[in-house]
XYZ file of C-alpha atoms in Angstrom:
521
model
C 0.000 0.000 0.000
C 1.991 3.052 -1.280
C 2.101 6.214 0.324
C 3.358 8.026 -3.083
C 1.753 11.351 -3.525
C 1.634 10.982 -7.401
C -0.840 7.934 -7.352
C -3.632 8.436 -9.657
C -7.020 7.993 -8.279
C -8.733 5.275 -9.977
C -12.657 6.902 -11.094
C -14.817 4.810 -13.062
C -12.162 1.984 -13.636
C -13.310 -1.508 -13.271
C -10.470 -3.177 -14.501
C -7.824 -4.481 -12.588
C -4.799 -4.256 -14.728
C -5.382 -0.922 -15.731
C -5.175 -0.161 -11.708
C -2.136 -1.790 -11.382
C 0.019 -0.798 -14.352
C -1.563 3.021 -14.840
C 0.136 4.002 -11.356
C -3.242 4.066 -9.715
C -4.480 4.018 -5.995
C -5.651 0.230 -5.168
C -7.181 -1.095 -1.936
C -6.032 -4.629 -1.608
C -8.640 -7.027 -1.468
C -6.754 -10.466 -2.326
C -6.969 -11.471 1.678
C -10.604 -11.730 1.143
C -10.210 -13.464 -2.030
C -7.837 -15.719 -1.036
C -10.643 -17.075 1.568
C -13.132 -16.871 -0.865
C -11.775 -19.099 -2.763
C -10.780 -21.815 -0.435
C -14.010 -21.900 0.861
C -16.470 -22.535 -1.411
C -17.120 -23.201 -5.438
C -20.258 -21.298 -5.816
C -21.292 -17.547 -4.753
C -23.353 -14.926 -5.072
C -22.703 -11.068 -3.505
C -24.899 -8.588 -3.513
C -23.887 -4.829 -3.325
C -25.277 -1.458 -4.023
C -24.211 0.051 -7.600
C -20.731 1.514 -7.829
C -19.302 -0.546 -4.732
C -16.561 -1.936 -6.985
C -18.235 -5.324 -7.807
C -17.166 -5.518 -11.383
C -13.543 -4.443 -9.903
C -13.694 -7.875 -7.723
C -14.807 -9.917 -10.902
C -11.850 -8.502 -12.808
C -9.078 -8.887 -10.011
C -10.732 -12.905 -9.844
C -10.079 -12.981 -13.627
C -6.705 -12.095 -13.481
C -5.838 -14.131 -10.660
C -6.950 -17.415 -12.431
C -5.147 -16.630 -15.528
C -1.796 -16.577 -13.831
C -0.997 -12.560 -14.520
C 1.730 -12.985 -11.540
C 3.300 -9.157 -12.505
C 0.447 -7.370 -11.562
C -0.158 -8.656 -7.823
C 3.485 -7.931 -6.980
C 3.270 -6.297 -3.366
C -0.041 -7.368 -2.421
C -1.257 -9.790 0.129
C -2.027 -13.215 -2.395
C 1.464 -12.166 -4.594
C 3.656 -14.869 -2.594
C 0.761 -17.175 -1.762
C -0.547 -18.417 -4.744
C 0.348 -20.848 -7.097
C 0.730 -18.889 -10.690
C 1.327 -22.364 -12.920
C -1.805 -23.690 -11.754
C -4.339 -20.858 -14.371
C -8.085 -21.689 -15.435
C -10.373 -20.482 -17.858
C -12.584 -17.443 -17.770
C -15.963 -16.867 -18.714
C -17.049 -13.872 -17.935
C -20.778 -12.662 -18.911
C -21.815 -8.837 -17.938
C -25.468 -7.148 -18.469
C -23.896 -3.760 -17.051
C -24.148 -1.742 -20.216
C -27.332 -0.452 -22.256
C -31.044 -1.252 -21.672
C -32.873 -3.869 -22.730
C -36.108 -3.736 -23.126
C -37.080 -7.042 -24.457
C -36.619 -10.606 -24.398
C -35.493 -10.647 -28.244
C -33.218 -7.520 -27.130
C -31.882 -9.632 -23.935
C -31.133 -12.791 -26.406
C -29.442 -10.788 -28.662
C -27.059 -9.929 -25.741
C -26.922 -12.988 -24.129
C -25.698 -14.734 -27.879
C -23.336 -11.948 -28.748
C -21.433 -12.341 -25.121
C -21.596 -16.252 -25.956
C -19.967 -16.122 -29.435
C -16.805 -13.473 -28.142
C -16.119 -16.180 -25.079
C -16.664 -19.168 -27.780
C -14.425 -17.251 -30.052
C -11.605 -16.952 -27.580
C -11.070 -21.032 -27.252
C -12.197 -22.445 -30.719
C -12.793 -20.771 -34.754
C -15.062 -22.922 -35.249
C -18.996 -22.419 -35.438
C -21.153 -23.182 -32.576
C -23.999 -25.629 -33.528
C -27.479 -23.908 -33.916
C -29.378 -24.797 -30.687
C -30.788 -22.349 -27.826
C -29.054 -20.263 -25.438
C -28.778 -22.920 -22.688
C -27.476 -25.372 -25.234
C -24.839 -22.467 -26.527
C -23.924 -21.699 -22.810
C -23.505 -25.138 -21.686
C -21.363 -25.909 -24.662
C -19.047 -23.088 -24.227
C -18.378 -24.200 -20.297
C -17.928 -27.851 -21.877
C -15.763 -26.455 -24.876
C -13.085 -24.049 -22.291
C -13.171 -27.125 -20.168
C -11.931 -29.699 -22.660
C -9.565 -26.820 -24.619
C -7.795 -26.316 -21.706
C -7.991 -29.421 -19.581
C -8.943 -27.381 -16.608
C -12.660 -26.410 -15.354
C -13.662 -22.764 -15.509
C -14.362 -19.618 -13.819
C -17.276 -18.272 -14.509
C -17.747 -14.578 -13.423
C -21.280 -12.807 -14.480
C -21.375 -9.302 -13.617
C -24.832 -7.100 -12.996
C -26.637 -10.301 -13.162
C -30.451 -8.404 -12.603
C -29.914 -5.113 -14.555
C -32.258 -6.023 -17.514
C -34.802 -6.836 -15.157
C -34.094 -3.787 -12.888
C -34.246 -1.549 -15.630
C -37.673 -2.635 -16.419
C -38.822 -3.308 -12.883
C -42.209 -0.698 -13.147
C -43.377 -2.125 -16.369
C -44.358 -6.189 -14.693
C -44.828 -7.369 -17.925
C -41.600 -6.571 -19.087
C -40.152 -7.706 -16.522
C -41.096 -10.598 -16.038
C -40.191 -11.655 -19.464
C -36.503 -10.761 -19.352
C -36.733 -12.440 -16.114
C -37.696 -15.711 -17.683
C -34.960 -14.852 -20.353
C -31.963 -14.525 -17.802
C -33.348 -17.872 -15.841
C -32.820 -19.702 -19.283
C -29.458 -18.928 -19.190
C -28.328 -19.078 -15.722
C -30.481 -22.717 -15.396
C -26.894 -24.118 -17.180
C -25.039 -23.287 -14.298
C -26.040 -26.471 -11.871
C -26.003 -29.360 -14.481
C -22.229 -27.368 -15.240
C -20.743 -28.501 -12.302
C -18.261 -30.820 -13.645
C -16.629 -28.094 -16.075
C -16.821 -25.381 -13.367
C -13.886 -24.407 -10.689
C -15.568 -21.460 -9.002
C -18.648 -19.155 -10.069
C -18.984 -15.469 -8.714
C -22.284 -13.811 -9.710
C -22.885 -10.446 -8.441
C -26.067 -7.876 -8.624
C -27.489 -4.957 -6.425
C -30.411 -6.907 -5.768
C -31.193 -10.468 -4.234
C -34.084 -12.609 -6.396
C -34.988 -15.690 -4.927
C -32.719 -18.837 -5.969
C -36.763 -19.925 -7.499
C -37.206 -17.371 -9.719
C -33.428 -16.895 -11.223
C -31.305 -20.072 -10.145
C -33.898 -22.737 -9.739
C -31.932 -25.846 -8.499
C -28.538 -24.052 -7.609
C -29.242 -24.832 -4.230
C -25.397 -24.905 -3.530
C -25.542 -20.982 -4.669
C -23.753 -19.602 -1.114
C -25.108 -16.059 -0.631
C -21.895 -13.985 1.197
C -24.000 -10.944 1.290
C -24.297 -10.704 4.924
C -21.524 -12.833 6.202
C -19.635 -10.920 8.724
C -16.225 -12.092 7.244
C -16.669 -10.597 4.131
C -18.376 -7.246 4.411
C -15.567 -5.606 3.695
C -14.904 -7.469 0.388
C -16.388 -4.333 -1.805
C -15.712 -0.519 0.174
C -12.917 0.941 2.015
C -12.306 0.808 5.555
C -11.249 3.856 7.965
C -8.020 2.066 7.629
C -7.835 2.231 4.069
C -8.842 5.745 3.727
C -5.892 6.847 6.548
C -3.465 4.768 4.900
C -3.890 4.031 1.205
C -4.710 7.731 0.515
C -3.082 9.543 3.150
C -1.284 11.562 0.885
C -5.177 13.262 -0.587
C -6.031 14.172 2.991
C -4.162 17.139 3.923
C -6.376 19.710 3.458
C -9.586 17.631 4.063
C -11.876 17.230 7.450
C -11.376 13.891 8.294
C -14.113 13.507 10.971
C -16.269 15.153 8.109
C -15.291 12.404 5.547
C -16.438 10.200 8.024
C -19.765 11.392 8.741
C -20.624 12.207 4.986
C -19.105 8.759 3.447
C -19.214 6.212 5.865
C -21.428 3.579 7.432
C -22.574 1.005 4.770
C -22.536 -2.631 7.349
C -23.431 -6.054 5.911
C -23.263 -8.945 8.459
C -23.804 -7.234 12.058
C -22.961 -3.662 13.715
C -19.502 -5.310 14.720
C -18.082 -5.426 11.978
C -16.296 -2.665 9.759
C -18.298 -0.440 8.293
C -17.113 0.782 4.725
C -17.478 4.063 2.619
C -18.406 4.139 -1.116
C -15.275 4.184 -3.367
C -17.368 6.248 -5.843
C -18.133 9.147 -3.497
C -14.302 8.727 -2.046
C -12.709 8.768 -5.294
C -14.547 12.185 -6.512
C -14.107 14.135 -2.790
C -10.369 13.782 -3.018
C -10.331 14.647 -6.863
C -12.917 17.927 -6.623
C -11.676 18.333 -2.633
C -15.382 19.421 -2.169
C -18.355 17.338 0.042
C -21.202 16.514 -2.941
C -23.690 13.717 -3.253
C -21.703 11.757 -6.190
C -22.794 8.745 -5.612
C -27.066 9.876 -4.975
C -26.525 11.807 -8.082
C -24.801 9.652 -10.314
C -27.851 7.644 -10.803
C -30.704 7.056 -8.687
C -33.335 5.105 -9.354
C -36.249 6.577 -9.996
C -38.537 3.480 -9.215
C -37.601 3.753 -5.453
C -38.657 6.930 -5.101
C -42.067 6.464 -6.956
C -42.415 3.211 -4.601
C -41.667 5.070 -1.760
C -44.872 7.448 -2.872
C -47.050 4.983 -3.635
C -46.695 3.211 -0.283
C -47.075 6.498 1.921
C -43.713 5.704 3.666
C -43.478 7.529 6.740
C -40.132 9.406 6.317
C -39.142 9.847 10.073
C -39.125 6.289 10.623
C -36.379 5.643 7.635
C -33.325 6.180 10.129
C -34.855 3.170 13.114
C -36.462 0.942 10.089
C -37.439 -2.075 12.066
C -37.338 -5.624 9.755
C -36.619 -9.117 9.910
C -34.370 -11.220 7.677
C -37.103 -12.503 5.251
C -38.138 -9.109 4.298
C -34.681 -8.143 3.314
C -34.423 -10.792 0.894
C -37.993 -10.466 -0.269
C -36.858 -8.840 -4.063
C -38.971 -10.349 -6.983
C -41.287 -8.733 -9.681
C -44.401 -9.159 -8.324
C -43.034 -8.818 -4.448
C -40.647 -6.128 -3.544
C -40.811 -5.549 0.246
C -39.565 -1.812 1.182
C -36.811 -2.696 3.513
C -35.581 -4.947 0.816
C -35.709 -2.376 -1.587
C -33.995 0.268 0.457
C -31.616 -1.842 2.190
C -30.551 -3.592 -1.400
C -30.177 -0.874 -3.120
C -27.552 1.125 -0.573
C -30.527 3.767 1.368
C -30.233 2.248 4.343
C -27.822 0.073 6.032
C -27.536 -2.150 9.148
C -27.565 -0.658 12.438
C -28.237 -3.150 15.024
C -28.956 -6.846 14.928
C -30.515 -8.612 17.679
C -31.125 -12.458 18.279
C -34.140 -12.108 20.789
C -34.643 -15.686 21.183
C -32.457 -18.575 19.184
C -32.570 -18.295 15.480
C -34.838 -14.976 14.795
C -33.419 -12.103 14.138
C -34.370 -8.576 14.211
C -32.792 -5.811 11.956
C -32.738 -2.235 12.322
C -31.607 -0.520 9.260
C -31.158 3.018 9.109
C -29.329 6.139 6.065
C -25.144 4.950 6.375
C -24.588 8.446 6.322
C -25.343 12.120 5.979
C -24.795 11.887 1.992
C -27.598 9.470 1.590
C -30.131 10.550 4.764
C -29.552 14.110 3.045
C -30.085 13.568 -0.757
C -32.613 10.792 -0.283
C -35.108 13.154 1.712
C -34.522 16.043 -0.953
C -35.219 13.676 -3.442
C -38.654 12.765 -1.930
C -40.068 16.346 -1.192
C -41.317 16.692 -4.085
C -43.325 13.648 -3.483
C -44.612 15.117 -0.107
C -45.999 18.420 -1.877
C -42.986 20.719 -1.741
C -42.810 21.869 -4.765
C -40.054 24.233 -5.100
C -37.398 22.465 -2.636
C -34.698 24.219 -3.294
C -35.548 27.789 -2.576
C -37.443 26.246 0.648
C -34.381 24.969 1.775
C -33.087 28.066 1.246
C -35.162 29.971 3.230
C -34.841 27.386 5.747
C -31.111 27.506 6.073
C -31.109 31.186 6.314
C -33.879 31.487 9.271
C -31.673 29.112 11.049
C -28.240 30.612 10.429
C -29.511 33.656 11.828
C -31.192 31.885 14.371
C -34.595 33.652 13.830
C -37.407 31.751 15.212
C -39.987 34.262 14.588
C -38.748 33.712 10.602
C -38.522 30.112 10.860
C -42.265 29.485 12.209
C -43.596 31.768 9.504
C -41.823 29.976 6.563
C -42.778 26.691 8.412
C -46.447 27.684 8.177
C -45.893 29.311 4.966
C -44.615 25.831 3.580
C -47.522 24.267 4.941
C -50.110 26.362 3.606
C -48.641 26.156 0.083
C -49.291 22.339 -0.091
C -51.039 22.602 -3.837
C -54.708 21.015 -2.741
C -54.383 18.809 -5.942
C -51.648 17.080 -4.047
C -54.289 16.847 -1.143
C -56.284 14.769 -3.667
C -53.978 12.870 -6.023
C -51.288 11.620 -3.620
C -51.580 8.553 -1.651
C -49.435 9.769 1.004
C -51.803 12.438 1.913
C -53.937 9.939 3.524
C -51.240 8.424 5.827
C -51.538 9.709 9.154
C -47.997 11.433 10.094
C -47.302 12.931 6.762
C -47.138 16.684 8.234
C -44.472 14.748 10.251
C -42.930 13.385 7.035
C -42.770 16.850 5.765
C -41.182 18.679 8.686
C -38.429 15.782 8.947
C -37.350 15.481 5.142
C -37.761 19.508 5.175
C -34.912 19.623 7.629
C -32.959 16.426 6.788
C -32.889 17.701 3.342
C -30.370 20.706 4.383
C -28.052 18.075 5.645
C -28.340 18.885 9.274
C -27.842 17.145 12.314
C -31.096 15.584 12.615
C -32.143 12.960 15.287
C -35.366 11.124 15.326
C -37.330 10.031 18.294
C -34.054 11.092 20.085
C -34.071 9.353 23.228
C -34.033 10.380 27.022
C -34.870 8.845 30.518
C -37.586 10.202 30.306
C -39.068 9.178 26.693
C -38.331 10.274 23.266
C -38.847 13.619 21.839
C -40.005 13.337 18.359
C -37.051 15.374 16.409
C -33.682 17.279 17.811
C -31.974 19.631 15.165
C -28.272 20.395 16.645
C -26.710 23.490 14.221
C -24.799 26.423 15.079
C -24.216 25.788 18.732
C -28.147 25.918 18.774
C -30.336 22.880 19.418
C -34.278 22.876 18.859
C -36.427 19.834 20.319
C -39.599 19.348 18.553
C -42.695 18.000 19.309
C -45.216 17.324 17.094
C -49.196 16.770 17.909
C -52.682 16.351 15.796
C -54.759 18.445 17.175
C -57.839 16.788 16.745
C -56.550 13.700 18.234
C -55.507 15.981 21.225
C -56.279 19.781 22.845
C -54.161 22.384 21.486
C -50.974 23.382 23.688
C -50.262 19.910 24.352
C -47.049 19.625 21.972
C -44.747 22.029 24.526
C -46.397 21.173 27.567
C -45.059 17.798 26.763
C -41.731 18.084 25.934
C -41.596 20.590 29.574
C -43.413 17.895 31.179
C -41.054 15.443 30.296
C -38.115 16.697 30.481
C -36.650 16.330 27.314
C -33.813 18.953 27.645
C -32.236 17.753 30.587
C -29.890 15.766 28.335
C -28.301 18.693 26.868
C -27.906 21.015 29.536
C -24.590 20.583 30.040
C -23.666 21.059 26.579
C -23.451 24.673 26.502
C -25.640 25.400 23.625
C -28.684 27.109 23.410
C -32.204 25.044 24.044
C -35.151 25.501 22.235
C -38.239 23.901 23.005
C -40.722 24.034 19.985
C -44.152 22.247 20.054
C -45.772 22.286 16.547
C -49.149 21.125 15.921
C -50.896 20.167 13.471
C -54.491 20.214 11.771
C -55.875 17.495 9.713
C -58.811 19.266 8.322
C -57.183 22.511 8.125
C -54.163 20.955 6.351
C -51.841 23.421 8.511
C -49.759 24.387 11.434
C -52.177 25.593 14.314
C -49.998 26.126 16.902
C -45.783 26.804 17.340
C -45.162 27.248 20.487
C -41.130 28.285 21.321
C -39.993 28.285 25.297
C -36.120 28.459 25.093
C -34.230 27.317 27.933
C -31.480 29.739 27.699
């Protein structure tokens, strides 16, 4: 791991040999890969996009076919046998969209022919795509008298890419289980298969009869196989941090967990990569290509936005991805929204998962994303407004541009949006409003006393809301609550300023009623 200041850093590249001979920054992963692949012959990993998946598939490639030059200083270099090489088939649905099952076929035959092409001139034999497949692993087999690994890269894409339109979907989904079906009757002519994806389908509905398929996803031992560690960062690229917040780097980029809370947590290489390159904090990895399915889901289900940090689940539900049944925690947890933050084993065998946002980035850009969705129409010059009424610390500004948001709530949203008729929305707004500026937010932020239903900590200010319906109860009972309770008594020996601010809302008025402020000092 050099420490040379002209190391390039390594954006967008996904192969390995490029890394390694272009003078680029590498985090070595071959200690995970060498106990990958003395453990088992058959795996699957799934990670969110731009975790360096197709990275891993290309350092496996080059490790089975002997390229001994460019591992020279890493951990596997001196403990593997280079003589020993097998060959590699390596399928990837990473590039364009497909939108049909003639479209997917055409892919799936072109990759076959190039792999075909690489061991034999000859023609394959007009058959179908399993036949095609399975003769190619049979053909690199006998060729070179060794079985093969087989490395397939973005495995779900087509049917990701088409996940809205059910139809659709389902048919490339039948198109990419006729081709992965080869894989268990392969056995013989395979040495080790890696298949990775950002989501999980059942084994059923994409590798029917692979029951030997082990799923590494959330073993402890190998979430750090895609990311980089703290270490990493403060070694690796110690020479980009000099002029960089490191605690900052922390809090914006870190906190992705697969396995349980003890084990390493890892940052994005994407959003690493392009904050030491622009030396600016940015959402590159929220931006570079978020689905817009999850956050029409999201709408449709009415998904109460406060409760996205402490998202309670169980391990069924996180697996739960198919075309016809996509859970939300699934969804959100596949995909790289939210993240593992505690596991408990309550009695032997069951598990309980609480997922909440890795990190500001992603709690920041994914509740900006989903204003719109909640009725705020304009939520950039709201934010605005917002950060401005807090940076001054005016209170009297900041209620009237609360209520003022409120009261501009277009009443066709009222009508047209399902999330309008989920009680706690007004909630949802208020949170995501805040959240969105990329503050300090904590949610149902607990005391000895109970939990106060949102803390905002900025500018060595902290405000402690409460919020209340008030036809569920009398008006004035928001602040009388958070008094009665005792919520501040937490932060009084802080130093900061304390706020106390009970909001309520009306259901049939469709506004703010009451904003009461009591500060503490």
């Amino acid at each position: 791991m050099s420490t040379d200041p002209h190391l390039r850093l390594p954006i967008g590249i996904q192969t390995f040999s490029a890394i390694r001979e272009g003078g680029y920054y590498y985090v070595d992963k071959t200690p995970i890969i060498e106990r990958l692949i003395q453990q088992s012959k058959f795996y699957f990993l799934s990670r969110p996009r731009r975790f360096g998946k197709s990275l891993l598939l290309d350092t496996l490639r080059c490790l089975f076919e002997g390229r001994q030059d460019l591992f020279e200083g890493l951990y596997l270099h001196d403990r593997w046998d280079w003589q020993t090489t097998h060959p590699i088939i390596r399928l990837s649905f990473g590039s364009g969209v497909m939108r049909n099952r003639e479209e997917l076929d055409t892919r799936i035959r072109h990759q076959l022919r190039k792999e075909r092409e690489r061991f034999t001139l000859t023609t394959a034999p007009e058959t179908d795509i399993p036949g095609e497949f399975s003769d190619l692993l049979e053909l690199a087999h006998q060729t070179t008298g060794r079985p093969v690994v087989l490395l397939i890269d973005e495995y779900d894409k087509p049917i990701l890419d088409n996940i809205l339109e059910s139809e659709r979907a389902h048919e490339l989904r039948e198109g990419l289980k006729n081709l992965y079906s080869v894989i268990k009757d392969a056995d013989p002519h395979l040495h080790l298969v890696m298949i990775t994806g950002v989501s999980k389908f059942s084994k059923v509905s994409l590798f029917s009869g692979l029951n030997n398929l082990r799923d590494i996803t959330l073993l402890p031992e190998y979430a750090t196989i895609c990311g980089y560690t703290d270490k990493d960062i403060d070694t690796v690229f110690a020479p980009e941090l000099y002029d960089l917040d490191r605690e900052a780097i922390r809090e914006w980029y870190n906190g992705y967990r697969w396995g349980n809370c003890e084990v390493t947590s890892v940052y994005n290489p994407f959003d690493v990569l392009l904050l030491l390159q622009n030396r600016a904090f940015g959402a590159y990895w929220f931006e570079s290509a978020t689905p817009t399915f999850l956050i029409d889901i999201l709408k449709q289900r009415g998904v109460f936005t406060p409760q996205l940090d402490q998202w309670e689940t169980e391990y069924e539900l996180l697996n739960q991805f198919d075309v016809d049944d996509i859970s939300t925690d699934a969804l959100l947890f596949q995909t790289g929204y939210l993240t593992l933050k505690q596991v408990e084993e309550p009695m032997l065998g069951y598990r309980q998962y609480t997922l909440g946002f890795p990190n500001r980035e992603v709690e920041t850009s994914l509740n900006h994303a989903l204003l719109p969705s909640l009725g705020v129409e304009n939520a950039p010059r709201e934010r605005r407004t917002l950060f401005k009424h807090l940076q001054h610390h005016d209170l009297v500004g900041l209620e009237a541009h609360l209520r003022a948001l409120y009261a501009g709530l277009p009443h066709d949203w009222y009508r047209n949006n399902p999330i309008a008729k989920y009680e706690g929305h007004y909630a949802s707004i208020f949170y995501s409003h805040f959240a969105a500026l990329g503050l300090a937010v904590t949610v149902e932020d607990a005391s000895h006393h109970g939990r106060v239903d949102m803390t905002v900590d900025f500018g060595g200010h902290l405000y402690l809301f409460e919020f209340k319906v008030v036809e569920q109860l009398p008006e004035g009972k928001a602040l009388e609550q958070i008094k009665a309770k005792g919520y501040a008594d937490k932060y009084l020996s802080t130093g900061k300023s304390i706020h106390l601010i009970g909001v309520e809302f009306s259901s049939e008025q469709r506004q703010i009623v009451a904003f009461e402020i009591d500060t503490i000092r």
